Every structure is written in structure tokens, then in C-alpha cells.
mmCIF file of C-alpha atoms in Angstrom:
data_model
loop_
_atom_site.group_PDB
_atom_site.id
_atom_site.type_symbol
_atom_site.label_atom_id
_atom_site.label_comp_id
_atom_site.label_asym_id
_atom_site.label_seq_id
_atom_site.Cartn_x
_atom_site.Cartn_y
_atom_site.Cartn_z
ATOM 1 C CA MET A 11 -9.434 -18.040 -13.608
ATOM 2 C CA ALA A 12 -7.237 -15.171 -12.417
ATOM 3 C CA PHE A 13 -4.242 -14.124 -14.540
ATOM 4 C CA LEU A 14 -1.785 -14.484 -11.624
ATOM 5 C CA GLU A 15 -2.669 -17.041 -8.948
ATOM 6 C CA ILE A 16 -0.749 -17.546 -5.721
ATOM 7 C CA GLU A 17 -1.924 -20.524 -3.710
ATOM 8 C CA ASN A 18 -0.898 -21.422 -0.144
ATOM 9 C CA LEU A 19 2.570 -19.892 -0.541
ATOM 10 C CA HIS A 20 4.908 -20.573 2.358
ATOM 11 C CA LYS A 21 8.554 -19.610 2.783
ATOM 12 C CA SER A 22 11.030 -20.545 5.504
ATOM 13 C CA PHE A 23 14.678 -19.579 5.859
ATOM 14 C CA GLY A 24 16.049 -22.241 8.175
ATOM 15 C CA ALA A 25 14.101 -22.025 11.425
ATOM 16 C CA ASN A 26 12.591 -18.643 10.487
ATOM 17 C CA THR A 27 9.269 -18.484 8.663
ATOM 18 C CA ALA A 28 9.027 -15.417 6.432
ATOM 19 C CA LEU A 29 5.629 -16.173 4.886
ATOM 20 C CA HIS A 30 2.607 -18.112 6.125
ATOM 21 C CA HIS A 31 -0.082 -19.520 3.819
ATOM 22 C CA PHE A 32 -0.239 -16.628 1.358
ATOM 23 C CA ASP A 33 -3.163 -16.764 -1.122
ATOM 24 C CA MET A 34 -3.847 -14.163 -3.815
ATOM 25 C CA GLN A 35 -5.617 -13.915 -7.157
ATOM 26 C CA ILE A 36 -4.699 -11.004 -9.421
ATOM 27 C CA GLU A 37 -6.662 -10.213 -12.565
ATOM 28 C CA ARG A 38 -5.159 -9.288 -15.932
ATOM 29 C CA GLY A 39 -4.307 -5.575 -16.032
ATOM 30 C CA GLU A 40 -4.780 -5.089 -12.289
ATOM 31 C CA PHE A 41 -2.445 -2.952 -10.155
ATOM 32 C CA VAL A 42 -2.015 -4.612 -6.746
ATOM 33 C CA THR A 43 0.139 -3.273 -3.929
ATOM 34 C CA PHE A 44 1.675 -5.263 -1.080
ATOM 35 C CA LEU A 45 1.790 -2.878 1.876
ATOM 36 C CA GLY A 46 3.428 -3.439 5.239
ATOM 37 C CA PRO A 47 6.394 -2.698 7.507
ATOM 38 C CA SER A 48 9.909 -3.982 6.907
ATOM 39 C CA GLY A 49 10.179 -7.731 7.428
ATOM 40 C CA CYS A 50 6.488 -8.457 6.869
ATOM 41 C CA GLY A 51 7.130 -10.756 3.875
ATOM 42 C CA LYS A 52 5.998 -8.521 1.012
ATOM 43 C CA THR A 53 9.320 -8.534 -0.869
ATOM 44 C CA THR A 54 9.649 -12.289 -0.274
ATOM 45 C CA VAL A 55 6.379 -12.826 -2.166
ATOM 46 C CA LEU A 56 7.571 -10.552 -4.981
ATOM 47 C CA ARG A 57 10.862 -12.423 -5.302
ATOM 48 C CA MET A 58 9.026 -15.756 -5.488
ATOM 49 C CA ILE A 59 6.761 -14.424 -8.241
ATOM 50 C CA ALA A 60 9.906 -13.320 -10.091
ATOM 51 C CA GLY A 61 11.630 -16.661 -9.539
ATOM 52 C CA PHE A 62 14.496 -15.303 -7.427
ATOM 53 C CA GLU A 63 13.299 -17.356 -4.448
ATOM 54 C CA THR A 64 11.752 -20.834 -4.403
ATOM 55 C CA PRO A 65 8.707 -21.389 -2.168
ATOM 56 C CA THR A 66 9.012 -23.879 0.669
ATOM 57 C CA ARG A 67 5.588 -24.968 -0.474
ATOM 58 C CA GLY A 68 2.738 -23.554 -2.518
ATOM 59 C CA VAL A 69 1.958 -22.869 -6.171
ATOM 60 C CA ILE A 70 2.329 -19.832 -8.469
ATOM 61 C CA ARG A 71 0.366 -19.819 -11.748
ATOM 62 C CA LEU A 72 0.749 -17.235 -14.487
ATOM 63 C CA ASP A 73 -1.887 -17.180 -17.223
ATOM 64 C CA GLY A 74 -2.924 -20.717 -16.297
ATOM 65 C CA LYS A 75 0.631 -22.113 -16.311
ATOM 66 C CA ASN A 76 2.348 -23.424 -13.182
ATOM 67 C CA VAL A 77 5.578 -21.390 -12.962
ATOM 68 C CA THR A 78 6.525 -22.260 -9.377
ATOM 69 C CA HIS A 79 9.794 -23.891 -10.439
ATOM 70 C CA VAL A 80 10.251 -22.198 -13.822
ATOM 71 C CA ARG A 81 13.481 -20.208 -14.205
ATOM 72 C CA THR A 82 13.233 -16.420 -13.984
ATOM 73 C CA ARG A 83 14.155 -15.799 -17.635
ATOM 74 C CA GLN A 84 11.345 -18.070 -18.791
ATOM 75 C CA ARG A 85 8.573 -16.396 -16.764
ATOM 76 C CA LYS A 86 8.126 -13.213 -18.853
ATOM 77 C CA VAL A 87 8.268 -11.087 -15.730
ATOM 78 C CA GLY A 88 9.793 -7.593 -15.549
ATOM 79 C CA MET A 89 11.355 -6.366 -12.294
ATOM 80 C CA VAL A 90 12.116 -2.833 -11.101
ATOM 81 C CA PHE A 91 14.388 -2.677 -8.066
ATOM 82 C CA GLN A 92 14.682 -0.121 -5.282
ATOM 83 C CA SER A 93 18.360 0.493 -6.101
ATOM 84 C CA TYR A 94 17.761 0.927 -9.882
ATOM 85 C CA ALA A 95 20.353 -1.847 -10.584
ATOM 86 C CA LEU A 96 21.528 -0.182 -13.804
ATOM 87 C CA PHE A 97 24.872 -1.203 -15.294
ATOM 88 C CA PRO A 98 27.205 1.773 -14.723
ATOM 89 C CA ASN A 99 29.455 0.942 -17.695
ATOM 90 C CA MET A 100 26.552 0.843 -20.163
ATOM 91 C CA THR A 101 24.707 3.712 -21.790
ATOM 92 C CA VAL A 102 21.017 4.226 -21.164
ATOM 93 C CA ALA A 103 20.198 2.636 -24.523
ATOM 94 C CA ASP A 104 22.371 -0.384 -23.752
ATOM 95 C CA ASN A 105 20.798 -0.770 -20.316
ATOM 96 C CA ILE A 106 17.287 -0.748 -21.764
ATOM 97 C CA GLY A 107 18.196 -3.215 -24.482
ATOM 98 C CA PHE A 108 20.203 -5.562 -22.244
ATOM 99 C CA GLY A 109 17.466 -8.150 -21.718
ATOM 100 C CA LEU A 110 16.671 -8.219 -25.430
ATOM 101 C CA ARG A 111 20.325 -8.878 -26.268
ATOM 102 C CA VAL A 112 20.436 -11.709 -23.724
ATOM 103 C CA ALA A 113 17.360 -13.141 -25.473
ATOM 104 C CA ASN A 114 19.259 -12.935 -28.799
ATOM 105 C CA ARG A 115 16.755 -10.607 -30.443
ATOM 106 C CA PRO A 116 17.825 -9.056 -33.798
ATOM 107 C CA ALA A 117 19.790 -5.796 -33.543
ATOM 108 C CA ALA A 118 17.220 -3.845 -35.585
ATOM 109 C CA GLU A 119 14.422 -5.019 -33.300
ATOM 110 C CA ILE A 120 16.422 -4.007 -30.230
ATOM 111 C CA ARG A 121 17.079 -0.498 -31.599
ATOM 112 C CA THR A 122 13.410 -0.016 -32.416
ATOM 113 C CA ARG A 123 12.262 -1.240 -29.008
ATOM 114 C CA VAL A 124 14.795 0.908 -27.164
ATOM 115 C CA GLU A 125 13.582 3.978 -29.058
ATOM 116 C CA GLU A 126 9.983 3.087 -28.172
ATOM 117 C CA MET A 127 10.879 2.750 -24.483
ATOM 118 C CA LEU A 128 12.754 6.055 -24.432
ATOM 119 C CA GLN A 129 9.720 7.771 -25.918
ATOM 120 C CA LEU A 130 7.464 6.002 -23.410
ATOM 121 C CA ILE A 131 9.428 7.299 -20.412
ATOM 122 C CA LYS A 132 9.839 10.718 -22.062
ATOM 123 C CA LEU A 133 13.657 10.588 -22.097
ATOM 124 C CA PRO A 134 14.584 10.233 -25.793
ATOM 125 C CA HIS A 135 17.512 12.649 -25.369
ATOM 126 C CA VAL A 136 19.466 10.544 -22.819
ATOM 127 C CA ALA A 137 20.080 7.419 -24.910
ATOM 128 C CA GLU A 138 23.877 7.878 -25.013
ATOM 129 C CA ARG A 139 24.333 9.026 -21.441
ATOM 130 C CA TYR A 140 25.535 6.808 -18.601
ATOM 131 C CA PRO A 141 23.558 6.218 -15.380
ATOM 132 C CA TRP A 142 25.883 8.451 -13.340
ATOM 133 C CA GLN A 143 24.933 11.358 -15.611
ATOM 134 C CA LEU A 144 21.232 11.042 -14.706
ATOM 135 C CA SER A 145 19.169 12.164 -11.726
ATOM 136 C CA GLY A 146 17.647 9.563 -9.415
ATOM 137 C CA GLY A 147 14.228 9.990 -11.005
ATOM 138 C CA GLN A 148 15.678 9.579 -14.498
ATOM 139 C CA GLN A 149 17.561 6.452 -13.451
ATOM 140 C CA GLN A 150 14.388 4.898 -12.105
ATOM 141 C CA ARG A 151 12.564 5.709 -15.358
ATOM 142 C CA VAL A 152 15.335 3.928 -17.268
ATOM 143 C CA ALA A 153 15.025 0.933 -14.916
ATOM 144 C CA LEU A 154 11.294 0.897 -15.617
ATOM 145 C CA ALA A 155 11.910 1.036 -19.373
ATOM 146 C CA ARG A 156 14.357 -1.867 -19.132
ATOM 147 C CA ALA A 157 11.779 -3.948 -17.243
ATOM 148 C CA LEU A 158 9.138 -3.207 -19.892
ATOM 149 C CA ALA A 159 11.357 -3.628 -22.957
ATOM 150 C CA GLY A 160 10.849 -7.393 -23.143
ATOM 151 C CA LYS A 161 7.032 -7.036 -23.049
ATOM 152 C CA PRO A 162 6.582 -8.938 -19.778
ATOM 153 C CA GLN A 163 3.269 -10.429 -18.731
ATOM 154 C CA VAL A 164 3.712 -9.094 -15.194
ATOM 155 C CA LEU A 165 5.565 -6.012 -13.936
ATOM 156 C CA LEU A 166 7.026 -6.283 -10.419
ATOM 157 C CA LEU A 167 8.126 -3.143 -8.560
ATOM 158 C CA ASP A 168 10.081 -3.527 -5.321
ATOM 159 C CA GLU A 169 9.858 -0.207 -3.432
ATOM 160 C CA PRO A 170 11.041 1.645 -6.573
ATOM 161 C CA LEU A 171 10.471 5.137 -5.157
ATOM 162 C CA SER A 172 11.935 4.895 -1.666
ATOM 163 C CA ALA A 173 15.343 6.331 -2.638
ATOM 164 C CA LEU A 174 13.845 9.480 -4.184
ATOM 165 C CA ASP A 175 12.918 12.768 -2.555
ATOM 166 C CA ALA A 176 9.265 13.467 -1.794
ATOM 167 C CA LYS A 177 8.433 15.703 -4.777
ATOM 168 C CA ILE A 178 10.003 13.389 -7.367
ATOM 169 C CA ARG A 179 8.400 10.373 -5.674
ATOM 170 C CA ILE A 180 4.910 11.804 -6.106
ATOM 171 C CA SER A 181 5.527 12.690 -9.751
ATOM 172 C CA LEU A 182 7.069 9.324 -10.619
ATOM 173 C CA ARG A 183 4.359 7.251 -8.947
ATOM 174 C CA GLN A 184 1.789 9.109 -11.041
ATOM 175 C CA ASP A 185 3.835 8.345 -14.156
ATOM 176 C CA ILE A 186 4.125 4.659 -13.229
ATOM 177 C CA ARG A 187 0.360 4.400 -12.785
ATOM 178 C CA ALA A 188 -0.283 6.211 -16.080
ATOM 179 C CA LEU A 189 2.120 3.900 -17.932
ATOM 180 C CA GLN A 190 0.572 0.829 -16.336
ATOM 181 C CA ARG A 191 -2.888 1.897 -17.465
ATOM 182 C CA GLU A 192 -1.653 2.787 -20.948
ATOM 183 C CA LEU A 193 0.013 -0.605 -21.399
ATOM 184 C CA GLY A 194 -2.635 -2.584 -19.501
ATOM 185 C CA ILE A 195 0.083 -4.634 -17.824
ATOM 186 C CA THR A 196 -0.607 -6.653 -14.683
ATOM 187 C CA SER A 197 1.497 -5.065 -11.935
ATOM 188 C CA VAL A 198 2.521 -5.874 -8.366
ATOM 189 C CA PHE A 199 3.971 -3.006 -6.344
ATOM 190 C CA VAL A 200 5.707 -3.349 -2.960
ATOM 191 C CA THR A 201 5.892 -0.448 -0.509
ATOM 192 C CA HIS A 202 5.814 0.447 3.166
ATOM 193 C CA ASP A 203 4.413 3.914 2.297
ATOM 194 C CA GLN A 204 0.668 3.992 2.905
ATOM 195 C CA GLU A 205 0.151 7.135 0.807
ATOM 196 C CA GLU A 206 1.774 5.466 -2.206
ATOM 197 C CA ALA A 207 -0.415 2.403 -1.791
ATOM 198 C CA LEU A 208 -3.633 4.380 -1.389
ATOM 199 C CA SER A 209 -2.935 6.681 -4.346
ATOM 200 C CA ILE A 210 -2.113 4.224 -7.140
ATOM 201 C CA SER A 211 -3.596 0.797 -6.350
ATOM 202 C CA ASP A 212 -6.631 -1.066 -7.593
ATOM 203 C CA ARG A 213 -6.292 -3.316 -4.545
ATOM 204 C CA ILE A 214 -4.039 -3.340 -1.494
ATOM 205 C CA VAL A 215 -2.759 -6.382 0.400
ATOM 206 C CA VAL A 216 -1.827 -5.326 3.944
ATOM 207 C CA MET A 217 0.763 -7.680 5.419
ATOM 208 C CA ASN A 218 2.172 -8.150 8.905
ATOM 209 C CA GLU A 219 4.663 -10.741 10.172
ATOM 210 C CA GLY A 220 4.375 -12.914 7.084
ATOM 211 C CA ARG A 221 0.578 -12.997 7.033
ATOM 212 C CA VAL A 222 -2.161 -11.174 5.148
ATOM 213 C CA GLU A 223 -4.153 -8.898 7.452
ATOM 214 C CA GLN A 224 -6.628 -7.584 4.875
ATOM 215 C CA VAL A 225 -7.172 -7.316 1.114
ATOM 216 C CA GLY A 226 -9.345 -4.629 -0.419
ATOM 217 C CA SER A 227 -9.616 -1.451 -2.460
ATOM 218 C CA PRO A 228 -7.870 1.652 -1.078
ATOM 219 C CA SER A 229 -11.240 2.948 0.114
ATOM 220 C CA GLU A 230 -12.061 -0.327 1.880
ATOM 221 C CA ILE A 231 -8.667 -0.579 3.529
ATOM 222 C CA TYR A 232 -8.783 2.989 4.822
ATOM 223 C CA ASN A 233 -12.448 3.345 5.729
ATOM 224 C CA TYR A 234 -13.195 -0.197 6.913
ATOM 225 C CA PRO A 235 -10.068 -1.729 8.500
ATOM 226 C CA ARG A 236 -10.812 -5.144 9.967
ATOM 227 C CA THR A 237 -7.945 -5.423 12.434
ATOM 228 C CA ARG A 238 -6.141 -3.120 14.802
ATOM 229 C CA PHE A 239 -2.943 -3.476 12.802
ATOM 230 C CA VAL A 240 -4.583 -2.351 9.540
ATOM 231 C CA ALA A 241 -6.427 0.451 11.299
ATOM 232 C CA SER A 242 -3.269 1.823 12.911
ATOM 233 C CA PHE A 243 -0.866 1.198 9.997
ATOM 234 C CA VAL A 244 -3.012 2.827 7.309
ATOM 235 C CA GLY A 245 -3.662 6.420 8.316
ATOM 236 C CA THR A 246 -4.058 8.039 11.713
ATOM 237 C CA LEU A 247 -6.599 6.368 13.951
ATOM 238 C CA ASN A 248 -8.136 6.606 17.385
ATOM 239 C CA ILE A 249 -8.348 3.245 19.179
ATOM 240 C CA LEU A 250 -10.866 3.037 22.031
ATOM 241 C CA ASN A 251 -11.675 0.311 24.518
ATOM 242 C CA GLY A 252 -15.412 -0.265 24.611
ATOM 243 C CA GLN A 253 -17.683 -2.578 26.540
ATOM 244 C CA VAL A 254 -20.630 -4.197 24.773
ATOM 245 C CA VAL A 255 -23.884 -3.093 26.424
ATOM 246 C CA ASP A 256 -26.476 -4.445 23.979
ATOM 247 C CA PRO A 257 -25.152 -6.566 21.093
ATOM 248 C CA ALA A 258 -28.415 -6.563 19.121
ATOM 249 C CA SER A 259 -28.507 -2.760 18.831
ATOM 250 C CA GLY A 260 -24.719 -2.284 18.655
ATOM 251 C CA ARG A 261 -24.660 -0.262 21.883
ATOM 252 C CA MET A 262 -21.232 0.156 23.518
ATOM 253 C CA ALA A 263 -19.888 2.045 26.526
ATOM 254 C CA VAL A 264 -16.610 4.006 26.490
ATOM 255 C CA ASP A 265 -15.597 5.286 29.916
ATOM 256 C CA GLY A 266 -19.227 5.372 30.984
ATOM 257 C CA GLN A 267 -20.535 7.134 27.852
ATOM 258 C CA GLU A 268 -22.831 5.189 25.554
ATOM 259 C CA LEU A 269 -22.127 4.938 21.823
ATOM 260 C CA VAL A 270 -23.803 3.068 18.987
ATOM 261 C CA THR A 271 -21.989 1.231 16.186
ATOM 262 C CA SER A 272 -23.402 0.737 12.694
ATOM 263 C CA HIS A 273 -23.870 -3.031 13.059
ATOM 264 C CA ALA A 274 -25.256 -5.506 15.539
ATOM 265 C CA LEU A 275 -22.719 -7.632 17.405
ATOM 266 C CA PRO A 276 -22.817 -11.362 18.222
ATOM 267 C CA ALA A 277 -25.176 -12.117 21.097
ATOM 268 C CA GLY A 278 -22.363 -13.711 23.071
ATOM 269 C CA ASP A 279 -20.454 -10.403 23.162
ATOM 270 C CA ALA A 280 -22.634 -8.899 25.902
ATOM 271 C CA GLY A 281 -20.386 -7.473 28.615
ATOM 272 C CA LYS A 282 -17.188 -8.131 26.622
ATOM 273 C CA GLN A 283 -14.450 -5.601 25.908
ATOM 274 C CA ARG A 284 -14.014 -4.803 22.186
ATOM 275 C CA LEU A 285 -11.662 -2.468 20.384
ATOM 276 C CA LEU A 286 -13.273 0.463 18.561
ATOM 277 C CA ALA A 287 -11.689 2.529 15.777
ATOM 278 C CA LEU A 288 -12.497 6.120 14.812
ATOM 279 C CA ARG A 289 -10.748 8.267 12.178
ATOM 280 C CA PRO A 290 -9.824 11.861 13.204
ATOM 281 C CA GLU A 291 -11.493 13.375 10.134
ATOM 282 C CA ALA A 292 -14.812 11.674 10.986
ATOM 283 C CA ILE A 293 -15.254 13.785 14.141
ATOM 284 C CA VAL A 294 -16.792 17.254 14.422
ATOM 285 C CA LEU A 295 -16.551 19.666 17.342
ATOM 286 C CA GLU A 296 -20.218 19.870 18.194
ATOM 287 C CA PRO A 297 -22.895 17.762 19.857
ATOM 288 C CA ALA A 298 -24.250 15.201 17.456
ATOM 289 C CA ALA A 299 -27.729 15.395 16.011
ATOM 290 C CA ALA A 300 -30.226 12.591 16.524
ATOM 291 C CA GLY A 301 -28.997 9.288 15.148
ATOM 292 C CA ARG A 302 -25.320 10.164 15.760
ATOM 293 C CA ASN A 303 -22.856 9.670 18.613
ATOM 294 C CA THR A 304 -21.566 12.257 21.078
ATOM 295 C CA LEU A 305 -18.589 11.970 23.417
ATOM 296 C CA ARG A 306 -17.828 14.539 26.104
ATOM 297 C CA ALA A 307 -14.108 15.282 26.245
ATOM 298 C CA THR A 308 -11.497 17.818 27.366
ATOM 299 C CA VAL A 309 -9.003 19.501 25.030
ATOM 300 C CA GLU A 310 -5.355 18.578 25.733
ATOM 301 C CA GLU A 311 -3.514 20.063 22.761
ATOM 302 C CA VAL A 312 -4.175 22.070 19.575
ATOM 303 C CA SER A 313 -1.593 21.653 16.761
ATOM 304 C CA PHE A 314 -1.583 23.907 13.689
ATOM 305 C CA LEU A 315 -0.523 21.848 10.619
ATOM 306 C CA GLY A 316 -1.259 24.338 7.854
ATOM 307 C CA ALA A 317 -4.436 23.403 5.999
ATOM 308 C CA VAL A 318 -5.462 21.176 8.909
ATOM 309 C CA VAL A 319 -5.608 21.736 12.664
ATOM 310 C CA ARG A 320 -5.269 18.618 14.832
ATOM 311 C CA ILE A 321 -6.996 18.747 18.190
ATOM 312 C CA ARG A 322 -6.119 16.174 20.841
ATOM 313 C CA THR A 323 -8.754 15.532 23.485
ATOM 314 C CA ARG A 324 -9.143 13.163 26.408
ATOM 315 C CA VAL A 325 -12.090 11.100 27.616
ATOM 316 C CA LYS A 326 -10.833 9.747 30.959
ATOM 317 C CA ASP A 327 -8.406 6.988 29.865
ATOM 318 C CA ALA A 328 -8.885 7.487 26.107
ATOM 319 C CA VAL A 329 -7.038 10.049 23.971
ATOM 320 C CA ILE A 330 -9.014 11.086 20.872
ATOM 321 C CA SER A 331 -7.593 13.239 18.079
ATOM 322 C CA LEU A 332 -9.680 15.010 15.458
ATOM 323 C CA ASP A 333 -8.815 17.039 12.367
ATOM 324 C CA VAL A 334 -10.569 20.235 11.316
ATOM 325 C CA PHE A 335 -9.821 22.436 8.320
ATOM 326 C CA ASN A 336 -7.972 25.653 9.048
ATOM 327 C CA ASP A 337 -10.447 28.530 9.037
ATOM 328 C CA PRO A 338 -8.981 31.886 10.138
ATOM 329 C CA ASN A 339 -12.492 33.113 10.925
ATOM 330 C CA ARG A 340 -13.220 30.246 13.288
ATOM 331 C CA ALA A 341 -12.076 30.262 16.916
ATOM 332 C CA LEU A 342 -10.294 27.114 18.040
ATOM 333 C CA PRO A 343 -10.815 25.545 21.469
ATOM 334 C CA GLU A 344 -8.228 26.129 24.173
ATOM 335 C CA ARG A 345 -6.391 23.643 26.348
ATOM 336 C CA GLY A 346 -8.546 22.434 29.221
ATOM 337 C CA GLN A 347 -11.786 23.429 27.514
ATOM 338 C CA PRO A 348 -14.639 20.882 27.629
ATOM 339 C CA VAL A 349 -15.946 19.962 24.178
ATOM 340 C CA ALA A 350 -18.480 17.648 22.544
ATOM 341 C CA LEU A 351 -17.218 15.268 19.858
ATOM 342 C CA GLY A 352 -19.853 14.278 17.311
ATOM 343 C CA PHE A 353 -19.605 11.453 14.762
ATOM 344 C CA SER A 354 -21.764 9.067 12.804
ATOM 345 C CA HIS A 355 -22.624 5.530 13.878
ATOM 346 C CA ASP A 356 -21.103 4.364 10.585
ATOM 347 C CA ASN A 357 -17.716 5.859 11.501
ATOM 348 C CA LEU A 358 -17.390 3.855 14.717
ATOM 349 C CA LEU A 359 -15.822 0.550 13.711
ATOM 350 C CA VAL A 360 -15.625 -2.585 15.855
ATOM 351 C CA LEU A 361 -12.355 -4.375 15.111
ATOM 352 C CA GLU A 362 -12.088 -8.125 14.844
ATOM 353 C CA GLU A 363 -11.187 -10.038 17.973
ATOM 354 C CA GLY A 364 -7.715 -11.424 18.348
ATOM 355 C CA THR A 365 -6.086 -8.380 16.741
ATOM 356 C CA ALA A 366 -3.045 -6.711 18.184
#
């Protein structure tokens, strides 16, 4: 039995459905990220786990106990908000110890726990300061300490880094992951930032319009997207329209050029149009060796991005971008130049039907 179980969760706000049949099993100590655009339902799920929202239907179990209708304070769940939500008239120490005081814990215990939390977030010197005297990154560390002070069974993080600048965001997400591993606490993280999700998660749940598109490890989500939405939302991707030539051998045609996918297709797909996905970094600027694919294309644009050069090419109706490492000793193709694009059969993915 999973530590946190979410079964057939559904949420409607009047005539609007925010979440459709959401199912998820999260193991003890796992770090799971809900990833998707604004309005996809990810924060709605988080708020129902926390007890701030009541499901229209469905069940939430924590450590074997049905907590669907249990009050928030009785769930042993810690929450970190995007806006920090610190009390401006309280010191850092008082903010961290607030939940313990509400729970009527002894004063000595509260002092000890607050000191432990300040050491944990590496801010022991700010105990008597007020939130307005701290940087954004420091405030979010204090919010994290407050969420952890009561020793919750589950830590919930609702886009906690989105208000910070890029450099602090990277540093703090690394610290959050390190703390989570150190404490072994089951954590659910919500973000619309694909890089955040890929860098810190054990598993990612990609959501769109209140539904789960795909669940998997960061590597699975990035390298083997199942739907067009996942493929285009997570990373840069080339989407091609292909026609199935021979399903048994995985042979496809793209603008008259034959390609081979890594897997056989259903026999009934012969002659059908299917969407193909190809990552820019999977392509090389040279004819493919035996057992690989080659597409003949024409260069449209060459963009210097520092360590990487992005080359945009065209194959009749299809635009295909590829990334190559910057090498000052290597000549780059020019606009209008014909080129050969080589890539492995394994890198050409056939997306599931019915995707948008």
C-alpha cells in the first residue's frame, strides 16, 4: 500500500470542472512533482491533499487512513506557499514556532524545535529579525522551516520558487531537495517550470486541463513523451506529420522521405497519418549510418546561443530544429544550404492517437 493514495479525485466549482478522475499513489519518502500550465488542476489537487478544498468525489488516504474529510490541522501535512505567507508582525522564530504554539506544545519544546529548524535552513542568526528584514530566498527558507517544524507526514510545496530570481531559484531548489532527502519526508511539489520538475523529482505528473497526461521519471517524461502535449510542454521538440507505410517494420513517410521508428505499429495503421516527435539534440548534421534515419533538409536559420547553436531547417512543410555544441573550429551551415539530418530509430517517437 502506498503512503499517500489519491483515488478517482474529482473537483467541480459550480459548472466548471477543475479536475477529472485523478489517481495517484505516492510512496513514503518520494518526491513527486505536479507539472503543467496555469489552470491545469495541479494546485487544486495540492489543496485537497492539504484539506483546504473538499473533493466533489474521490478518496485521499494518508498512511492507510482515509483523510478525505479530515480537517487540515489533523492531517499532519506541512504547506509551503508561493507568497511565503509569513506573519509580518512576528519574528522569524515566532513564525517558525507558530504551528507548535497553536498545537499547545510546551514552550521549551518549541524553543528547541525552532533552533533545530534554524540550523536546518542555515539561518540561525536571523531568529529575532522580521520577515521584511529578509531577502526573498531567506523568507522562503523560513516558510519551509515553519512547514517542517511540526514534523508533518507530507510536505506540500505550491510553486514556492516562482517569486524568486533565477539564480536564487536554482540554489533554493537544490536546498529543498537536499533537505527532503535528509529528512526522508514524502513531498509533493507543484510547478509550471519544466526545468524545476526535471531537476529535483523522483517522478513527474504532467497535467493538462484537469487531467493527467503522463506519469513517469524525469528521464521517461523527457525522452519518451506519450502525447503531443507532454512532448511539446517538456523541452523543445520537433513535431512531424508522418504517414504509416509498413506498420510491422515501423516504416513511415515524411514529405516523401522514408523513416523507421523503433517499434512496430498496429496493423490497422497502414496508410494513416500519425504524429512523430524528435528532440533537437538527437539530430546530427550528417548522413546517417546504416540502421539510422536520414532526412534531407534546407537550412533556414542559424542561432548562436552560447554553448549551443540552434539550427532551423525545413523539409517541405516541416520545420526541424537541431542543437549542436558550439565549436569555434567547426564551420556552421549557411542559410539556404542543403543538409542531411541523421538520427537514430530510437529517437523517432510515435505519439499516441487522440493527442492535441
